[in-house]
Amino acid sequence: MPERIAFLQGNEACAEGALLAGVQFYGGYPITPSTEIAELLSKRLPEIGGKFIQMEDEIAALGACIGASLTGLKSMTASSGPGMSLKQEHIGYAALCDVPVVIVDVQRGGPSTGLPTQVSQADVMQARWGTHGDHPIIAIAPSSVEEVLYMTIKAFNLSEKLMTPVIVLTDEVIGHMREKVKIPDKDKIELWERKKPAVSPEDYKPFDTDDDDIPALATFGSGYRYNVTGLMHDRAGFPTTRPDEVQDLLDRIHRKIEKHIDIITDVEYYGEENASLGFISYGSSARTTKKAVQVLKQKGINTNMMRIKTLWPIPAKEIFEFCKDKEKVFVVEMNMGQYIHPVKSVSDDPYKIKGIYRYDGDFITPREIIDRVGGF
């Protein structure tokens, strides 16, 4: 299909991106404000030979995706805060067992049922620390409808290449707003695929790896037999409590992320390069922050901003370099202050890092940011 222009909702762009990335299975459960993703894929996937299933709950939805992924299908689910809470055990399972799956979180206000139809960025820390144990995670945050499409493709590429779950953190504003989107020619999209075994079934160890620490998991039903368990497992896939094997497993699933940090981390800058006042933001809040930077410039106050597109793993080097020459840095987010804590932990001086927050369900405005900056 040739390149085309469309006027899409963010959730529609997410579904289009998934289709361009080659999604073959969607396991879901309806929840506001993500439901349009499931609705669109429930129609489109069967048309191309894919599978859609609505499960009995959010836990089963991600469990179905994990099973489908092990059969070789590119798999995806989407949810919002309460559903993400239920998915946490399976997110840890996928991380421990090197199972690629894309999980979209269209954030809304919480805790609990909270504000089902209003905006929030309150799942940022849950995305990183929601599941128990020491596990790696990749979480990316688009700021526009078009970026939702392209970052959904990126999420599939990272998930398949690194054999790991990847979370796409959008929110109610990005999910439901409409913007012009350039939909690329599918034949011109670079897609990364998972590794395949290079040994015979008799010599195969599913969690054995080479220097990149990424296993080549065979497709279930392809003649390779192996065990997958949420217990700590050895390189043959069987449960173990041997300290050296447990440490080897945990070290390896973290190393595979660290070794490929250059293809994961992504940030963007806007404004005056040498300004003494800076902003850090992400997702839909970054749209407001960019406007505030423009207005402040008109008032004779030069600032610049870093938009963080990859929230996890944290782009520590980039944040340090951005902050080190600033007198003050404001972290703008729609929660009570979540990402400010990792920013402080990697900056040169945590005391110059300040927060600008909104968490009442309404969208943060440029005026709020400008008023908070005051007479700087």
Coordinates of C-alpha atoms in Angstrom, one line a residue:
M1 CA 0.0 0.0 0.0
P2 CA 1.5 3.4 -1.0
E3 CA 2.1 6.3 1.4
R4 CA -1.1 8.1 2.3
I5 CA -2.4 10.9 4.6
A6 CA -5.2 10.2 7.1
F7 CA -6.9 12.2 9.9
L8 CA -6.7 9.7 12.8
Q9 CA -7.4 9.4 16.5
G10 CA -4.4 8.4 18.5
N11 CA -5.9 5.0 19.3
E12 CA -6.6 4.5 15.6
A13 CA -3.0 5.4 14.8
C14 CA -1.8 2.8 17.3
A15 CA -3.8 0.1 15.6
E16 CA -2.5 1.2 12.2
G17 CA 1.1 1.2 13.5
A18 CA 0.6 -2.3 14.8
L19 CA -0.7 -3.6 11.5
L20 CA 2.2 -2.0 9.6
A21 CA 4.6 -3.7 12.1
G22 CA 3.0 -7.1 11.3
V23 CA 0.8 -7.7 14.3
Q24 CA -0.8 -11.1 14.0
F25 CA -2.5 -11.5 17.4
Y26 CA -4.4 -9.3 19.8
G27 CA -5.6 -10.4 23.2
G28 CA -7.5 -7.8 25.1
Y29 CA -10.2 -6.7 27.4
P30 CA -12.2 -3.5 26.9
I31 CA -11.2 -0.5 29.1
T32 CA -11.6 3.2 28.7
P33 CA -9.7 5.1 27.2
S34 CA -8.0 2.3 25.1
T35 CA -11.0 0.5 23.7
E36 CA -10.8 1.9 20.2
I37 CA -7.5 0.0 19.7
A38 CA -9.3 -3.3 20.3
E39 CA -12.4 -2.3 18.3
L40 CA -10.3 -1.5 15.2
L41 CA -8.1 -4.6 15.4
S42 CA -11.1 -6.8 16.0
K43 CA -12.2 -5.8 12.5
R44 CA -8.9 -5.5 10.7
L45 CA -7.0 -8.6 12.0
P46 CA -9.4 -11.2 10.7
E47 CA -9.3 -9.6 7.3
I48 CA -5.6 -10.3 7.0
G49 CA -5.6 -13.8 8.6
G50 CA -4.7 -12.5 12.1
K51 CA -6.4 -13.5 15.4
F52 CA -8.4 -11.3 17.8
I53 CA -9.7 -12.6 21.1
Q54 CA -11.4 -10.8 24.0
M55 CA -10.6 -12.7 27.1
E56 CA -12.4 -12.8 30.4
D57 CA -10.1 -10.3 32.1
E58 CA -6.9 -8.3 31.7
I59 CA -4.8 -11.0 33.3
A60 CA -5.9 -13.6 30.7
A61 CA -5.6 -11.1 27.9
L62 CA -1.8 -10.8 28.4
G63 CA -1.5 -14.5 29.1
A64 CA -3.1 -15.2 25.7
C65 CA -0.6 -12.8 24.1
I66 CA 2.3 -14.6 25.7
G67 CA 1.1 -17.9 24.4
A68 CA 0.5 -16.6 20.9
S69 CA 4.0 -15.0 20.9
L70 CA 5.6 -18.4 21.8
T71 CA 3.9 -19.8 18.7
G72 CA 5.7 -17.2 16.6
L73 CA 3.0 -14.5 16.3
K74 CA 3.7 -10.8 16.8
S75 CA 1.4 -10.1 19.7
M76 CA -0.2 -7.1 21.3
T77 CA -2.6 -6.0 24.0
A78 CA -3.8 -2.6 25.2
S79 CA -5.2 -1.3 28.4
S80 CA -5.3 1.5 30.9
G81 CA -4.2 2.0 34.6
P82 CA -6.5 -0.6 36.4
G83 CA -5.9 -3.1 33.6
M84 CA -2.1 -2.6 33.8
S85 CA -2.3 -3.3 37.5
L86 CA -3.8 -6.7 36.7
K87 CA -1.3 -7.4 33.9
Q88 CA 1.8 -7.0 36.1
E89 CA 2.5 -10.6 36.9
H90 CA 2.4 -11.5 33.3
I91 CA 4.7 -8.6 32.4
G92 CA 7.2 -10.1 34.8
Y93 CA 6.7 -13.5 33.3
A94 CA 7.4 -12.2 29.8
A95 CA 10.5 -10.4 31.0
L96 CA 11.9 -13.4 32.7
C97 CA 11.1 -15.8 29.9
D98 CA 12.3 -13.6 27.0
V99 CA 8.9 -13.4 25.4
P100 CA 8.3 -10.5 23.0
V101 CA 4.9 -8.7 23.4
V102 CA 3.8 -5.1 23.0
I103 CA 1.6 -3.6 25.7
V104 CA -0.1 -0.3 25.2
D105 CA -1.2 1.8 28.2
V106 CA -3.5 4.6 27.4
Q107 CA -3.2 6.3 30.8
R108 CA -6.1 7.8 32.8
G109 CA -6.5 9.2 36.3
G110 CA -6.2 7.0 39.3
P111 CA -5.8 5.3 41.8
S112 CA -8.4 2.6 41.6
T113 CA -11.2 3.3 39.1
G114 CA -10.2 6.9 39.3
L115 CA -11.0 9.1 36.3
P116 CA -11.9 6.7 33.5
T117 CA -12.4 9.4 30.8
Q118 CA -9.8 12.0 31.9
V119 CA -6.1 12.4 31.3
S120 CA -3.2 11.5 33.5
Q121 CA 0.4 10.3 33.3
A122 CA 0.2 8.4 36.6
D123 CA 1.4 5.0 35.3
V124 CA 5.0 6.0 34.7
M125 CA 6.5 4.4 37.8
Q126 CA 4.1 1.4 37.5
A127 CA 5.5 0.8 34.0
R128 CA 9.0 0.4 35.5
W129 CA 8.3 -1.0 38.9
G130 CA 4.8 -2.5 38.8
T131 CA 5.8 -6.1 38.8
H132 CA 7.8 -7.8 41.5
G133 CA 11.4 -8.8 41.3
D134 CA 14.4 -7.5 39.5
H135 CA 13.3 -7.2 35.9
P136 CA 14.2 -5.0 32.9
I137 CA 11.5 -3.1 30.9
I138 CA 11.3 -0.8 27.9
A139 CA 8.7 2.0 28.0
I140 CA 8.3 4.6 25.3
A141 CA 6.1 7.7 25.3
P142 CA 4.8 9.3 22.1
S143 CA 3.6 13.0 22.1
S144 CA 1.6 13.2 18.9
V145 CA -0.9 11.0 17.0
E146 CA 1.5 10.5 14.2
E147 CA 4.2 9.5 16.7
V148 CA 1.9 6.9 18.2
L149 CA 1.9 5.2 14.8
Y150 CA 5.7 5.2 14.4
M151 CA 6.5 4.4 18.0
T152 CA 4.1 1.4 17.9
I153 CA 6.2 0.1 15.0
K154 CA 9.3 0.8 17.1
A155 CA 7.8 -1.0 20.1
F156 CA 7.3 -4.2 17.9
N157 CA 10.8 -3.9 16.5
L158 CA 12.5 -3.6 19.9
S159 CA 10.3 -6.3 21.4
E160 CA 11.1 -8.8 18.6
K161 CA 14.8 -8.0 18.4
L162 CA 15.4 -8.0 22.1
M163 CA 12.9 -10.7 23.0
T164 CA 11.2 -8.7 25.8
P165 CA 8.0 -6.9 26.6
V166 CA 7.8 -3.3 25.5
I167 CA 5.2 -0.8 26.9
V168 CA 3.9 2.1 24.9
L169 CA 2.7 4.9 27.3
T170 CA 0.1 7.1 25.7
D171 CA -2.7 8.8 27.6
E172 CA -6.4 9.9 27.2
V173 CA -5.5 13.1 25.4
I174 CA -3.1 11.5 22.8
G175 CA -5.4 8.5 22.5
H176 CA -8.5 10.5 21.7
M177 CA -7.3 13.6 19.9
R178 CA -7.2 13.7 16.0
E179 CA -4.3 14.9 13.9
K180 CA -3.0 14.5 10.4
V181 CA -0.9 11.4 10.1
K182 CA 1.4 10.3 7.3
I183 CA 1.0 6.6 6.9
P184 CA 4.1 5.1 5.3
D185 CA 4.3 2.6 2.5
K186 CA 4.5 -0.8 4.3
D187 CA 7.2 -2.0 1.9
K188 CA 9.5 0.9 3.0
I189 CA 9.2 0.2 6.8
E190 CA 12.2 -1.5 8.3
L191 CA 11.0 -4.4 10.5
W192 CA 13.2 -6.3 12.9
E193 CA 12.5 -10.0 13.4
R194 CA 13.3 -12.3 16.3
K195 CA 16.3 -14.7 16.0
K196 CA 15.7 -18.3 14.9
P197 CA 17.6 -21.3 16.2
A198 CA 20.8 -22.2 14.3
V199 CA 21.1 -25.7 15.8
S200 CA 19.2 -28.9 15.5
P201 CA 16.3 -29.7 17.8
E202 CA 18.6 -32.3 19.5
D203 CA 21.2 -29.7 20.4
Y204 CA 18.8 -26.9 21.2
K205 CA 18.9 -25.0 24.5
P206 CA 16.2 -22.3 24.4
F207 CA 17.9 -19.8 26.7
D208 CA 21.4 -20.3 25.5
T209 CA 22.8 -17.1 23.9
D210 CA 25.8 -15.7 22.2
D211 CA 27.5 -12.4 22.9
D212 CA 24.3 -10.3 22.5
D213 CA 22.6 -12.2 25.4
I214 CA 19.4 -12.6 23.3
P215 CA 18.0 -16.1 23.0
A216 CA 16.7 -17.7 19.8
L217 CA 13.4 -19.0 21.0
A218 CA 12.0 -21.6 18.5
T219 CA 8.4 -21.4 17.5
F220 CA 6.2 -23.8 19.4
G221 CA 5.1 -26.6 17.0
S222 CA 8.1 -26.2 14.7
G223 CA 9.8 -29.4 15.9
Y224 CA 11.8 -27.8 18.8
R225 CA 10.6 -28.9 22.2
Y226 CA 11.4 -26.9 25.2
N227 CA 10.0 -25.8 28.6
V228 CA 8.9 -22.3 29.6
T229 CA 8.4 -21.5 33.2
G230 CA 8.0 -18.4 35.4
L231 CA 10.3 -20.1 37.9
M232 CA 13.9 -19.3 37.7
H233 CA 15.3 -21.5 35.0
D234 CA 18.5 -22.7 33.6
R235 CA 19.6 -22.3 30.0
A236 CA 17.7 -25.5 29.1
G237 CA 14.5 -23.9 30.4
F238 CA 14.0 -26.1 33.5
P239 CA 13.5 -24.8 37.0
T240 CA 16.6 -24.2 39.1
T241 CA 17.5 -22.8 42.5
R242 CA 21.2 -23.0 42.0
P243 CA 22.6 -19.5 42.9
D244 CA 25.0 -19.4 39.9
E245 CA 22.2 -20.2 37.5
V246 CA 19.7 -17.8 39.1
Q247 CA 22.2 -15.0 39.0
D248 CA 23.2 -15.9 35.4
L249 CA 19.6 -15.6 34.3
L250 CA 18.9 -12.2 36.0
D251 CA 22.2 -10.8 34.8
R252 CA 21.5 -11.9 31.3
I253 CA 18.0 -10.4 30.9
H254 CA 19.3 -7.1 32.1
R255 CA 22.5 -7.2 30.0
K256 CA 20.6 -7.7 26.8
I257 CA 18.9 -4.3 27.4
E258 CA 22.1 -2.5 28.5
K259 CA 24.0 -3.8 25.5
H260 CA 21.5 -2.4 23.1
I261 CA 20.8 0.9 24.9
D262 CA 21.8 2.9 21.8
I263 CA 18.8 1.6 19.8
I264 CA 16.4 2.0 22.7
T265 CA 17.1 5.4 24.1
D266 CA 15.6 8.4 22.3
V267 CA 15.3 12.0 23.3
E268 CA 14.5 15.3 21.5
Y269 CA 15.6 18.9 22.2
Y270 CA 13.8 22.2 21.5
G271 CA 14.7 25.8 22.3
E272 CA 17.9 27.7 22.9
E273 CA 20.9 25.3 23.3
N274 CA 22.8 27.3 26.0
A275 CA 19.8 28.5 28.0
S276 CA 20.2 28.5 31.8
L277 CA 16.6 27.4 32.4
G278 CA 15.4 24.0 31.1
F279 CA 12.4 21.8 31.0
I280 CA 12.1 18.0 30.9
S281 CA 8.8 16.5 29.8
Y282 CA 7.3 13.6 27.9
G283 CA 4.1 12.4 26.3
S284 CA 1.3 14.9 25.9
S285 CA 2.7 17.2 28.6
A286 CA 5.6 17.9 26.3
R287 CA 3.2 19.5 23.8
T288 CA 2.3 22.1 26.5
T289 CA 5.9 22.5 27.6
K290 CA 7.0 23.2 24.0
K291 CA 4.4 26.0 23.7
A292 CA 5.5 27.4 27.1
V293 CA 9.1 27.6 25.7
Q294 CA 7.9 29.5 22.7
V295 CA 5.9 32.0 24.8
L296 CA 8.8 32.5 27.2
K297 CA 11.1 33.3 24.3
Q298 CA 8.6 36.0 23.1
K299 CA 8.9 37.4 26.6
G300 CA 12.7 37.5 26.3
I301 CA 13.4 34.5 28.4
N302 CA 15.5 31.9 26.6
T303 CA 14.8 28.3 27.7
N304 CA 15.2 24.9 26.2
M305 CA 13.5 21.5 26.8
M306 CA 14.3 17.9 26.6
R307 CA 11.5 15.6 25.5
I308 CA 12.1 12.1 26.7
K309 CA 10.7 9.6 24.2
T310 CA 12.2 6.5 25.9
L311 CA 11.2 6.7 29.6
W312 CA 12.7 3.3 30.6
P313 CA 15.5 2.5 30.6
I314 CA 16.1 6.1 31.7
P315 CA 18.4 8.1 29.3
A316 CA 20.8 8.8 32.2
K317 CA 23.7 10.2 30.1
E318 CA 21.4 12.5 28.1
I319 CA 19.7 13.9 31.2
F320 CA 23.0 14.5 33.0
E321 CA 24.4 16.4 30.1
F322 CA 21.2 18.4 29.7
C323 CA 21.1 19.4 33.4
K324 CA 24.7 20.1 34.1
D325 CA 24.9 23.7 32.7
K326 CA 21.4 24.7 33.9
E327 CA 20.6 26.9 36.9
K328 CA 17.2 25.3 37.2
V329 CA 15.4 22.5 35.5
F330 CA 11.6 21.9 35.7
V331 CA 10.1 18.5 35.2
V332 CA 6.6 18.8 33.7
E333 CA 4.2 15.9 34.1
M334 CA 0.6 15.1 34.8
N335 CA 0.9 13.3 38.1
M336 CA 2.1 14.2 41.6
G337 CA 5.7 13.9 40.6
Q338 CA 6.9 10.5 39.4
Y339 CA 9.6 10.9 36.7
I340 CA 11.2 13.8 38.6
H341 CA 12.7 11.2 41.0
P342 CA 14.8 9.3 38.4
V343 CA 15.7 12.7 36.8
K344 CA 17.1 13.9 40.2
S345 CA 19.0 10.6 40.6
V346 CA 21.0 11.1 37.4
S347 CA 21.4 14.9 37.4
D348 CA 24.5 16.7 38.6
D349 CA 22.5 18.5 41.3
P350 CA 19.1 17.2 42.5
Y351 CA 18.3 20.4 44.3
K352 CA 18.0 22.4 41.1
I353 CA 15.4 20.0 39.7
K354 CA 11.9 21.3 40.4
G355 CA 8.5 19.8 39.5
I356 CA 5.5 21.3 37.7
Y357 CA 2.5 19.0 38.1
R358 CA -1.2 18.7 37.4
Y359 CA -3.2 15.7 38.5
D360 CA -6.9 16.7 38.7
G361 CA -7.9 15.2 35.3
D362 CA -7.6 18.3 33.3
F363 CA -4.8 18.9 30.8
I364 CA -1.9 21.0 31.9
T365 CA -1.7 24.4 30.2
P366 CA 1.2 26.6 29.0
R367 CA 0.0 29.3 31.4
E368 CA 0.5 27.0 34.4
I369 CA 4.1 26.3 33.4
I370 CA 4.9 30.0 32.7
D371 CA 3.4 31.1 36.0
R372 CA 5.4 28.5 37.9
V373 CA 8.6 29.7 36.3
G374 CA 7.8 33.1 37.6
G375 CA 10.4 35.8 37.3
F376 CA 13.3 33.5 36.6

